[in-house]
Coordinates of C-alpha atoms and ligand atoms in Angstrom, one line a residue:
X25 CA -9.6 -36.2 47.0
X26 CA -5.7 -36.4 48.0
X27 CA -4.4 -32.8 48.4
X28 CA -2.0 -34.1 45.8
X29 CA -5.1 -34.6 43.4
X30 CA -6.6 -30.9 44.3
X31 CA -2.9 -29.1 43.7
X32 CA -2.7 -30.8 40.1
X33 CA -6.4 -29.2 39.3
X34 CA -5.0 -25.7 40.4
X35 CA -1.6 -25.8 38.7
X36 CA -1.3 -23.3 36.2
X37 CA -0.8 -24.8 33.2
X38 CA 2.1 -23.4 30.7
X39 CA 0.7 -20.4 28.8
X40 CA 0.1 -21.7 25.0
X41 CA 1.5 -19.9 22.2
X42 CA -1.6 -18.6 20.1
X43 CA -1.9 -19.8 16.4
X44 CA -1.9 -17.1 13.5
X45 CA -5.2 -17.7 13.2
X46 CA -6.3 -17.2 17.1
X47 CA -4.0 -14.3 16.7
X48 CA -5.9 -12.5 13.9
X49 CA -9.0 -13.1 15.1
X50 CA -8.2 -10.8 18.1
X51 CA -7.3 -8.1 15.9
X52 CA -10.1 -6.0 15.9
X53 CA -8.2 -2.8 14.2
X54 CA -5.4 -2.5 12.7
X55 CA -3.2 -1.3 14.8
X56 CA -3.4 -4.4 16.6
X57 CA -2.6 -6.6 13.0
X58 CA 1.0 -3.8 13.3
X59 CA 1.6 -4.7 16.6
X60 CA 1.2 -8.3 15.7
X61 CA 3.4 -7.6 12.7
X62 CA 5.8 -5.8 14.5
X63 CA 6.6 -8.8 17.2
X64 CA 7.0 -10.9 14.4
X65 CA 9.7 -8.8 12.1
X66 CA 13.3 -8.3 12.9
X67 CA 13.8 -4.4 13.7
X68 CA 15.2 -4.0 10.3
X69 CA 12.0 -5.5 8.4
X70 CA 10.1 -3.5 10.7
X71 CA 11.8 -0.2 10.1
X72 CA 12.0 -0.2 6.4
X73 CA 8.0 -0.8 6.6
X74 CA 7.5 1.6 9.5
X75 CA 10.1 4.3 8.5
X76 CA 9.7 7.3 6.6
X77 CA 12.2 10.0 4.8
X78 CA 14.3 12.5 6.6
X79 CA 12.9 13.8 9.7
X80 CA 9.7 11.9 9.5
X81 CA 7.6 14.8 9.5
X82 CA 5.2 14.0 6.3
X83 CA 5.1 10.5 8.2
X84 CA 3.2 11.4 10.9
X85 CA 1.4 14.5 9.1
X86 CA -0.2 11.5 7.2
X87 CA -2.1 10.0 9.4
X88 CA -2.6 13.4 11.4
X89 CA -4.5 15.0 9.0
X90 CA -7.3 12.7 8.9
X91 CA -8.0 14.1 12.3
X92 CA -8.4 17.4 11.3
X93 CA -11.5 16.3 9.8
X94 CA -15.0 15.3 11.4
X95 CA -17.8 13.8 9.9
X96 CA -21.8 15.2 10.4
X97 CA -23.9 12.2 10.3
X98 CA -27.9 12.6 9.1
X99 CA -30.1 10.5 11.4
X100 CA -33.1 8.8 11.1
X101 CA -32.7 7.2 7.6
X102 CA -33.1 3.4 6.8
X103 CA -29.3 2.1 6.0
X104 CA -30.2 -1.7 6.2
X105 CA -29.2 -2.1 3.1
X106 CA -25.7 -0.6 2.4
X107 CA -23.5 -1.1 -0.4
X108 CA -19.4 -0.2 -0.2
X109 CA -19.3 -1.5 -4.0
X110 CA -17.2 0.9 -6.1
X111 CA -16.0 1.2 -10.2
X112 CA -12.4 1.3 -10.1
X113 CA -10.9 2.5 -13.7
X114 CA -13.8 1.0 -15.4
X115 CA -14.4 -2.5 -13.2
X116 CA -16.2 -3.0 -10.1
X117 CA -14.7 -3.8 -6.9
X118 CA -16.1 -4.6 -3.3
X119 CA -15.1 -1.8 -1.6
X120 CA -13.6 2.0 -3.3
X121 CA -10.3 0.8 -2.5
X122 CA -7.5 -1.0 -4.1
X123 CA -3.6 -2.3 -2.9
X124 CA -0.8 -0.1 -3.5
X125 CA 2.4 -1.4 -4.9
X126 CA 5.3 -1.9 -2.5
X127 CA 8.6 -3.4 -3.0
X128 CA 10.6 -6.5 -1.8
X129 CA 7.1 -7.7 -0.5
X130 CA 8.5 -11.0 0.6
X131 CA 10.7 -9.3 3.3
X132 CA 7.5 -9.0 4.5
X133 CA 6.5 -12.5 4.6
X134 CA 8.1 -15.3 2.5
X135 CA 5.1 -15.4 0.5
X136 CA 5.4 -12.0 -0.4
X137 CA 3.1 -10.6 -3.4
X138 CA 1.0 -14.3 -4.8
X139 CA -0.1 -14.2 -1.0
X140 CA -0.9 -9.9 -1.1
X141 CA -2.5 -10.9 -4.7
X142 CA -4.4 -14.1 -4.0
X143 CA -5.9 -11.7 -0.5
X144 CA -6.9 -9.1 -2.7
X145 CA -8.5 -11.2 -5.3
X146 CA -10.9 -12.9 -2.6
X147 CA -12.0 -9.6 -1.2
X148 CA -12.4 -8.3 -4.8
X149 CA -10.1 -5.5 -4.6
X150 CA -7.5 -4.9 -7.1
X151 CA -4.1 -5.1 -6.4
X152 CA -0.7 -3.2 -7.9
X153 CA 2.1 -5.6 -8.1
X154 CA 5.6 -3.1 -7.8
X155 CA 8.3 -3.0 -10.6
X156 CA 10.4 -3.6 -7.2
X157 CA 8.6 -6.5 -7.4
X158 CA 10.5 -9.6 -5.4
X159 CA 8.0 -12.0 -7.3
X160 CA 8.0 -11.8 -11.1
X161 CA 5.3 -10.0 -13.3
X162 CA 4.2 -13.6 -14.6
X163 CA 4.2 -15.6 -11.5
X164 CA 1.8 -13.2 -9.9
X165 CA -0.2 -13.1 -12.5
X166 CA -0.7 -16.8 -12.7
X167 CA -1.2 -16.7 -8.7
X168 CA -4.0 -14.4 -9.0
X169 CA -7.3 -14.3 -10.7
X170 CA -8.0 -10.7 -9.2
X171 CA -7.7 -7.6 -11.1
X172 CA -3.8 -6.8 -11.6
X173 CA -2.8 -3.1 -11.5
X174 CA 1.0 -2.9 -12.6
X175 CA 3.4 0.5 -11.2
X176 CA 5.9 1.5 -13.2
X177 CA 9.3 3.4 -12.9
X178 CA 10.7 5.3 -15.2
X179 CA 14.4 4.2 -15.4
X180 CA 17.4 5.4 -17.6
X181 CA 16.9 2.2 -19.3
X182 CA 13.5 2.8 -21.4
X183 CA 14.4 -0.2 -23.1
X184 CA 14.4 -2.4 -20.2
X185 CA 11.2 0.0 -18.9
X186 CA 9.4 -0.8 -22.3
X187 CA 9.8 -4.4 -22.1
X188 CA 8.4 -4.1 -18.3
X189 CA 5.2 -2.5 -19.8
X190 CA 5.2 -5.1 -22.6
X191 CA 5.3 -8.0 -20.1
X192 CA 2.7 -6.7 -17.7
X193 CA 0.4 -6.2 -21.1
X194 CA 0.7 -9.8 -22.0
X195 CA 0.3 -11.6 -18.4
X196 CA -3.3 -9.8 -18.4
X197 CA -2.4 -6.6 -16.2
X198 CA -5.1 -4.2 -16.5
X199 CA -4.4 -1.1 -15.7
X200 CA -0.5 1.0 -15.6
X201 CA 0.1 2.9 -12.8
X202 CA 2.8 5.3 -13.4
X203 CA 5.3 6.3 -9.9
X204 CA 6.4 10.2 -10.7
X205 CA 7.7 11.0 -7.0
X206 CA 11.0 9.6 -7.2
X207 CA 13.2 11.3 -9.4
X208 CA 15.8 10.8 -7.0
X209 CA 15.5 8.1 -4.2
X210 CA 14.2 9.7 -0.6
X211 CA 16.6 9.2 2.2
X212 CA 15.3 6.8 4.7
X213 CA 17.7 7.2 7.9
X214 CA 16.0 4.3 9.5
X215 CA 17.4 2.2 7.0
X216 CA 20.4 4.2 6.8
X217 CA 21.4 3.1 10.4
X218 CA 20.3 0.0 10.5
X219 CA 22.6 -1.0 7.3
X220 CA 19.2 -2.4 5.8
X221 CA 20.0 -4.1 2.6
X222 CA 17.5 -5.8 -0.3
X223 CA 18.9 -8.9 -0.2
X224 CA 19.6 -8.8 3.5
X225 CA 23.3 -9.0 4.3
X226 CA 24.7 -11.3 7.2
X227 CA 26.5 -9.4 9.2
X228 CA 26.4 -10.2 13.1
X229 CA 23.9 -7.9 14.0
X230 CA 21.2 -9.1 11.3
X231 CA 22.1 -12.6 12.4
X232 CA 21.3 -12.1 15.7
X233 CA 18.3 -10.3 14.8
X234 CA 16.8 -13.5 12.8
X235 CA 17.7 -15.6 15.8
X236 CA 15.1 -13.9 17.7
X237 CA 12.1 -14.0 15.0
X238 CA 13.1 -18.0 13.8
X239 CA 9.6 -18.0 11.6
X240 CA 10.2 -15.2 9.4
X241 CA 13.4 -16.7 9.5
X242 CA 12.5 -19.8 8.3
X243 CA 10.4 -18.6 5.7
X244 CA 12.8 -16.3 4.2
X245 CA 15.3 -19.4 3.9
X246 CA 13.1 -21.9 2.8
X247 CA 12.1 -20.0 -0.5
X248 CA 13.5 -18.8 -3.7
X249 CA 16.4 -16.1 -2.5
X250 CA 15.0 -12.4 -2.4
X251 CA 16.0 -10.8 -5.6
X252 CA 14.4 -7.6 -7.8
X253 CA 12.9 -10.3 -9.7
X254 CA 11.7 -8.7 -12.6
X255 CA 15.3 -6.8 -13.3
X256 CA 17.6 -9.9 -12.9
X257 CA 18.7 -11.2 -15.7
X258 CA 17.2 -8.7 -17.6
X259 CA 19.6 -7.1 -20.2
X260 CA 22.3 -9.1 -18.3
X261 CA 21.5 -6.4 -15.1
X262 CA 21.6 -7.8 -11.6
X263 CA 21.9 -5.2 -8.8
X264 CA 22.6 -6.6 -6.0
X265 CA 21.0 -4.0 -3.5
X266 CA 18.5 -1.4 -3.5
X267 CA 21.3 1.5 -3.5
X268 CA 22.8 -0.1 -6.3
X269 CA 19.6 -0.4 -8.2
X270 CA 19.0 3.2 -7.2
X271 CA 22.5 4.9 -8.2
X272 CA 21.8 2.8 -11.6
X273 CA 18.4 3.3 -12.4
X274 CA 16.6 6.4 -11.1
X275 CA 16.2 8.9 -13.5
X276 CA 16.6 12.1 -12.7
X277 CA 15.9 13.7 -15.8
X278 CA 12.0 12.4 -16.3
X279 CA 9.8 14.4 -18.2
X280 CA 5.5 14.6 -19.0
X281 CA 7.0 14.2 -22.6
X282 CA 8.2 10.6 -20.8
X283 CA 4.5 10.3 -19.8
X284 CA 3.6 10.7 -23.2
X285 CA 5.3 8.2 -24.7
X286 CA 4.7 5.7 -21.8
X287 CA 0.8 6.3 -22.7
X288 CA 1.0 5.4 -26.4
X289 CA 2.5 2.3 -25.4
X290 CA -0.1 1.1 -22.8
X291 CA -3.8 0.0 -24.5
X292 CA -5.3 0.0 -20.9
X293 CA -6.0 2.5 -18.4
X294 CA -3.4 4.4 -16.9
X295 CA -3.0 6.4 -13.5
X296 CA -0.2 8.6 -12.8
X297 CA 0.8 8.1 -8.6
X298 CA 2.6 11.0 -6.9
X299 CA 1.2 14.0 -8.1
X300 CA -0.1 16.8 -5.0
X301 CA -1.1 19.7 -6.8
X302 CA -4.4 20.9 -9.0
X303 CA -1.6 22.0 -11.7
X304 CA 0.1 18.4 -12.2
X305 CA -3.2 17.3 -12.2
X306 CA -4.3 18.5 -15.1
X307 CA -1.1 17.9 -16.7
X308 CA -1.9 14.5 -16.3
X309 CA -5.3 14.8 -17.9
X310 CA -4.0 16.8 -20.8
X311 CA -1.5 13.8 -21.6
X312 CA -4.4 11.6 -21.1
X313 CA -4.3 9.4 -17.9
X314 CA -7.1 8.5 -16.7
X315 CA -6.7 8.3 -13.0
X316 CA -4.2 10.5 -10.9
X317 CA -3.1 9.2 -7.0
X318 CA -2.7 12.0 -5.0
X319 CA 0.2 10.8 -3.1
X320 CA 3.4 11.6 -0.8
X321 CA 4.5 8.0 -0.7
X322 CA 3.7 7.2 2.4
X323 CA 6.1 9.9 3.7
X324 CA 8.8 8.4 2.1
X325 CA 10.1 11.1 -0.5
X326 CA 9.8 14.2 0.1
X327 CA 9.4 15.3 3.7
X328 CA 7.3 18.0 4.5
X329 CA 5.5 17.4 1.6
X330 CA 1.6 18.4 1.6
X331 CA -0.8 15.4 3.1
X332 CA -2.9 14.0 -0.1
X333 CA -6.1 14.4 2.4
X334 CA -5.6 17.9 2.3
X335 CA -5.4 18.9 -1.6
X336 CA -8.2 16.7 -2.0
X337 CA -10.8 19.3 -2.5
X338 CA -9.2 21.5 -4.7
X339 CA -7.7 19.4 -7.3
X340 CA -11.3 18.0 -7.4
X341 CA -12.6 21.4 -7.7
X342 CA -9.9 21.8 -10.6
X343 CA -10.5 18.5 -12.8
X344 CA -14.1 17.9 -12.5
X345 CA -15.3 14.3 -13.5
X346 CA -12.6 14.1 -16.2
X347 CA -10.3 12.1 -14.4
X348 CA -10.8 9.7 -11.9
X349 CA -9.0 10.7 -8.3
X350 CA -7.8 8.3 -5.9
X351 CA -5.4 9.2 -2.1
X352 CA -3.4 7.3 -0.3
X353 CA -0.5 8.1 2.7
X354 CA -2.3 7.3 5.9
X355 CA -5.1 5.7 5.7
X356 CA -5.7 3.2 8.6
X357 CA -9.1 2.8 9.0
X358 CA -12.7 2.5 7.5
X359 CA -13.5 6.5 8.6
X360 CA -10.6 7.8 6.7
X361 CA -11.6 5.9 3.5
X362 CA -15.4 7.2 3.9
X363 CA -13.9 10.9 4.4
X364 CA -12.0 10.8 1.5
X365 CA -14.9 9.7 -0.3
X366 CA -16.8 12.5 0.7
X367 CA -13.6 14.8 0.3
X368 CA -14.3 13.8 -3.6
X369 CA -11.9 10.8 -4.1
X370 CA -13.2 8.0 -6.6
X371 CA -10.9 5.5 -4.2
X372 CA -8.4 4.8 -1.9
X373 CA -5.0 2.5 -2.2
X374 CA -3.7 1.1 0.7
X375 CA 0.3 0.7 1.3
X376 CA 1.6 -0.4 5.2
X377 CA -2.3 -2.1 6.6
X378 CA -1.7 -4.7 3.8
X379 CA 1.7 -5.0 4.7
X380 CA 1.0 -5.1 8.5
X381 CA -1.3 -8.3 7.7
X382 CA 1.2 -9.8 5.3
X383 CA 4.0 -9.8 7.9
X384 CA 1.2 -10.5 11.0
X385 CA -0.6 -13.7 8.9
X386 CA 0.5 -14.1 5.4
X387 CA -2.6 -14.2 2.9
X388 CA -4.8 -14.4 5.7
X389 CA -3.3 -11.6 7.5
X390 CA -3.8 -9.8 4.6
X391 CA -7.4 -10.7 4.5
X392 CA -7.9 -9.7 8.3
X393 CA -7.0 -6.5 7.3
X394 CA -8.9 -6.2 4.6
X395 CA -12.1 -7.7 6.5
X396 CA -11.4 -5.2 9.6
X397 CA -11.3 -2.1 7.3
X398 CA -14.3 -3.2 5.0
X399 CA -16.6 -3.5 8.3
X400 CA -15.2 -0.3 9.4
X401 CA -16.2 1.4 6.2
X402 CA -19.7 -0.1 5.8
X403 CA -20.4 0.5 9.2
X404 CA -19.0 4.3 9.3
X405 CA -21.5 4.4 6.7
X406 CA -24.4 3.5 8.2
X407 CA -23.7 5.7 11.4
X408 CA -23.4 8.3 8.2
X409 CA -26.7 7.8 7.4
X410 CA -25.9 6.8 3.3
X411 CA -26.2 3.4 2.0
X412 CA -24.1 3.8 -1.5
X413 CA -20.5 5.2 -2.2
X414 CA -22.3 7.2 -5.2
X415 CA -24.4 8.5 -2.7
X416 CA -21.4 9.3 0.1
X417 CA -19.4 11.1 -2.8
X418 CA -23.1 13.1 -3.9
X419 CA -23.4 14.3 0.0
X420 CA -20.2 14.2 1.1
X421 CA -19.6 18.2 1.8
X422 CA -22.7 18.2 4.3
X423 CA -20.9 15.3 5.9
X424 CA -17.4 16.5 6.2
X425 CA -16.3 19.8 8.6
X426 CA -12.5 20.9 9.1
X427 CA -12.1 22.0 12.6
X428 CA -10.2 25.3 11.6
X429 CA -13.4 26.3 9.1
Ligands
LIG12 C1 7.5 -0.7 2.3 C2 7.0 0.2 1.2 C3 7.4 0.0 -0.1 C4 6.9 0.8 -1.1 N1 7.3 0.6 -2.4 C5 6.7 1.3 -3.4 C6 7.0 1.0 -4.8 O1 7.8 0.1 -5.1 N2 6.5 1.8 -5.7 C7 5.6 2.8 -5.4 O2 5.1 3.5 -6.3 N3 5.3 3.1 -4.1 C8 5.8 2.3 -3.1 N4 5.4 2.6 -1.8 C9 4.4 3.6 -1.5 C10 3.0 3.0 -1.6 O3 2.6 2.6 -2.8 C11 1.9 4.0 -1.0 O4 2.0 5.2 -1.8 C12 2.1 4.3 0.5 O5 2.5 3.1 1.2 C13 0.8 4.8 1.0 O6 0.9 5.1 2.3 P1 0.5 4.2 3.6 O7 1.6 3.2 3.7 O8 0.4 5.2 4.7 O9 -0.8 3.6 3.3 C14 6.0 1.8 -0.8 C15 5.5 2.0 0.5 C16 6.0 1.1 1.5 C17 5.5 1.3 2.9

């Protein structure tokens, strides 16, 4: 062989770019489906996801307090068979866990909420479709065979608020999910700085930004522009940016009485998202919800406000069986889903990891994360020693310690 002949063997060849789906398969948690995600936003996309309010200090408690926690396993029992089924509001899903709403979705990834939707549906998890919506209540619906959760706002127009809760009814949404931690809009300085606006504005800086991330890019031009799609048009209203849709529509002066009258209107089940304490709890119960999500937002409305992990066990304590409890803020993997479980939670929603697979993969992004966390839970488990989430909610104080008790 010619040494010309050898050197050609040896040469490096030019490193290849990895496919999506290459990519994703070498997620193994998801923290690596946000890093992927992350490469792939421009810093402004990535903030708004990443970022929380104020000083960020709710943020990171979020995901801290999980930590606080550690689990007891029991040995020597057969968990072969394990099932992570759960009832959610009345129907049965694959796992005790179901997608939190989250607005302008197709920042995210062009094919925004039909792709989150579509994901969910296949996994057989429900999924909450935002009044912030950038995909219309109808469209998802028709994108979807899943089971359709629909959050609400409470805006100073009830009439345009009503008619929301009238469409959602009539494309087939199941169950209402009423927001109550925004009277007034948090204060993300992330977004602050970076000039972040819903749609995005083209000033130099965002241009050069897209430059450097031409897929997303690409995505975001090629489709339908990014609007609040189920507000425009709508009683002639067409805001063109979150602030504006915030300095016109967030109420400030929402009441339970509110909640009242929101609850006559809705035949389904309703849930009421961003309540923290065993007193608003029950509030909820007395005006007849029949879920309550113990939420901070994902840290993004009142900072320093109280981990959900952490009032758990009391508001349990407090309500009993009469109200089904679900957490969210912070979960990012399969352990923290089986602790809350054990902690006394029905379910868990999910809010960034979805988002962190939309923006890494599109729908099967999505559905890596959803995979990676439903192996986690089964798994975590098994190593548990229980084999049904009835029977991790029966046990779970003898498998749960805080460090500090
Ligand atoms: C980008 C983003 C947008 C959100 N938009 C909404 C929304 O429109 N309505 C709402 O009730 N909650 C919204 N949330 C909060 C989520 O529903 C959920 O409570 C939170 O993300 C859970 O925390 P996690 O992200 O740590 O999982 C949003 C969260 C994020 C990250």
């Amino acid at each position: 062989m010619k040494p010309a002949e050898v050197l050609s063997l040896v040469r490096p060849r030019p490193p290849q770019l990895p496919t999506t789906a290459t990519a994703l398969a070498h997620c193994i948690t998801i923290e690596d489906v946000r890093a992927l995600a992350a490469r792939r936003w421009p810093r402004e996309v990535r903030d708004y996801v990443e970022g929380g309010a104020e000083g960020e200090a709710t943020l990171g408690r979020n995901t801290a307090a999980y930590g606080e926690y550690d689990l007891v396993p029991k040995t020597l029992r057969d968990v072969t068979h394990v099932d992570t089924s759960a009832t959610l509001l009345g129907c049965a899903a694959a796992l005790p866990v179901a997608l939190a709403p989250t607005g302008y979705t197709r920042m995210m990834h062009g094919d925004g909420e039909s792709a989150v939707a579509r994901a969910a549906a296949d996994a057989g998890l429900p999924y909450t479709l935002s009044t912030m919506a950038t995909t219309r209540i109808e469209d998802v619906a028709a994108a979807s065979p899943g089971d359709l959760w629909f959050q609400l706002y409470v805006w100073k127009d009830r009439g345009l608020v009503r008619e929301l809760v009238r469409r959602a009814e009539e494309s087939g949404y199941r169950s209402l999910m009423v927001t109550v931690d925004t009277p007034v809009s948090g204060l993300r300085a992330r977004d602050t700085r970076n000039g972040f606006t819903v749609p995005p504005q083209l000033t130099f800086r965002s241009l050069a930004g897209m430059a450097r991330h031409p897929a997303w890019c690409a995505r975001l031009l090629g489709g339908p522009p990014i609007t609040f799609a189920n507000i425009d048009g709508a009683r002639g209203e067409t805001p063109s940016s979150v602030m504006e849709l915030g300095l016109k529509q967030f109420d400030s002066s929402v009441t339970w009485d509110d909640l009242a009258t929101i609850r006559q209107w809705w035949p389904g089940t309703l849930t009421v998202k961003g309540v923290l304490s065993e007193a608003d709890v029950r509030r909820a119960v007395d005006v007849g919800a029949d879920g309550a999500v113990l939420s901070n937002h994902g840290g993004r409305q009142l900072d320093r406000a109280v981990a959900p992990i952490d009032v758990l066990q009391p508001v349990r304590e407090a309500v009993g069986d009469r109200v089904e409890v679900y957490v969210d803020s912070g979960i990012r993997h399969g352990s923290d889903a089986a602790l809350a479980i054990a902690l006394g939670a029905d379910g868990v929603l999910l809010g960034r990891p979805y988002l962190y697979g939309l923006g890494a993969g599109g729908q099967a992004g999505v559905t890596r994360v959803l995979e990676i966390l439903g192996d986690e839970l089964r798994r975590t488990m098994q190593l548990l020693g229980v084999t049904s989430v009835p029977q991790l909610r029966r046990e779970g104080r003898s498998v749960v310690r805080r460090r500090d008790s």
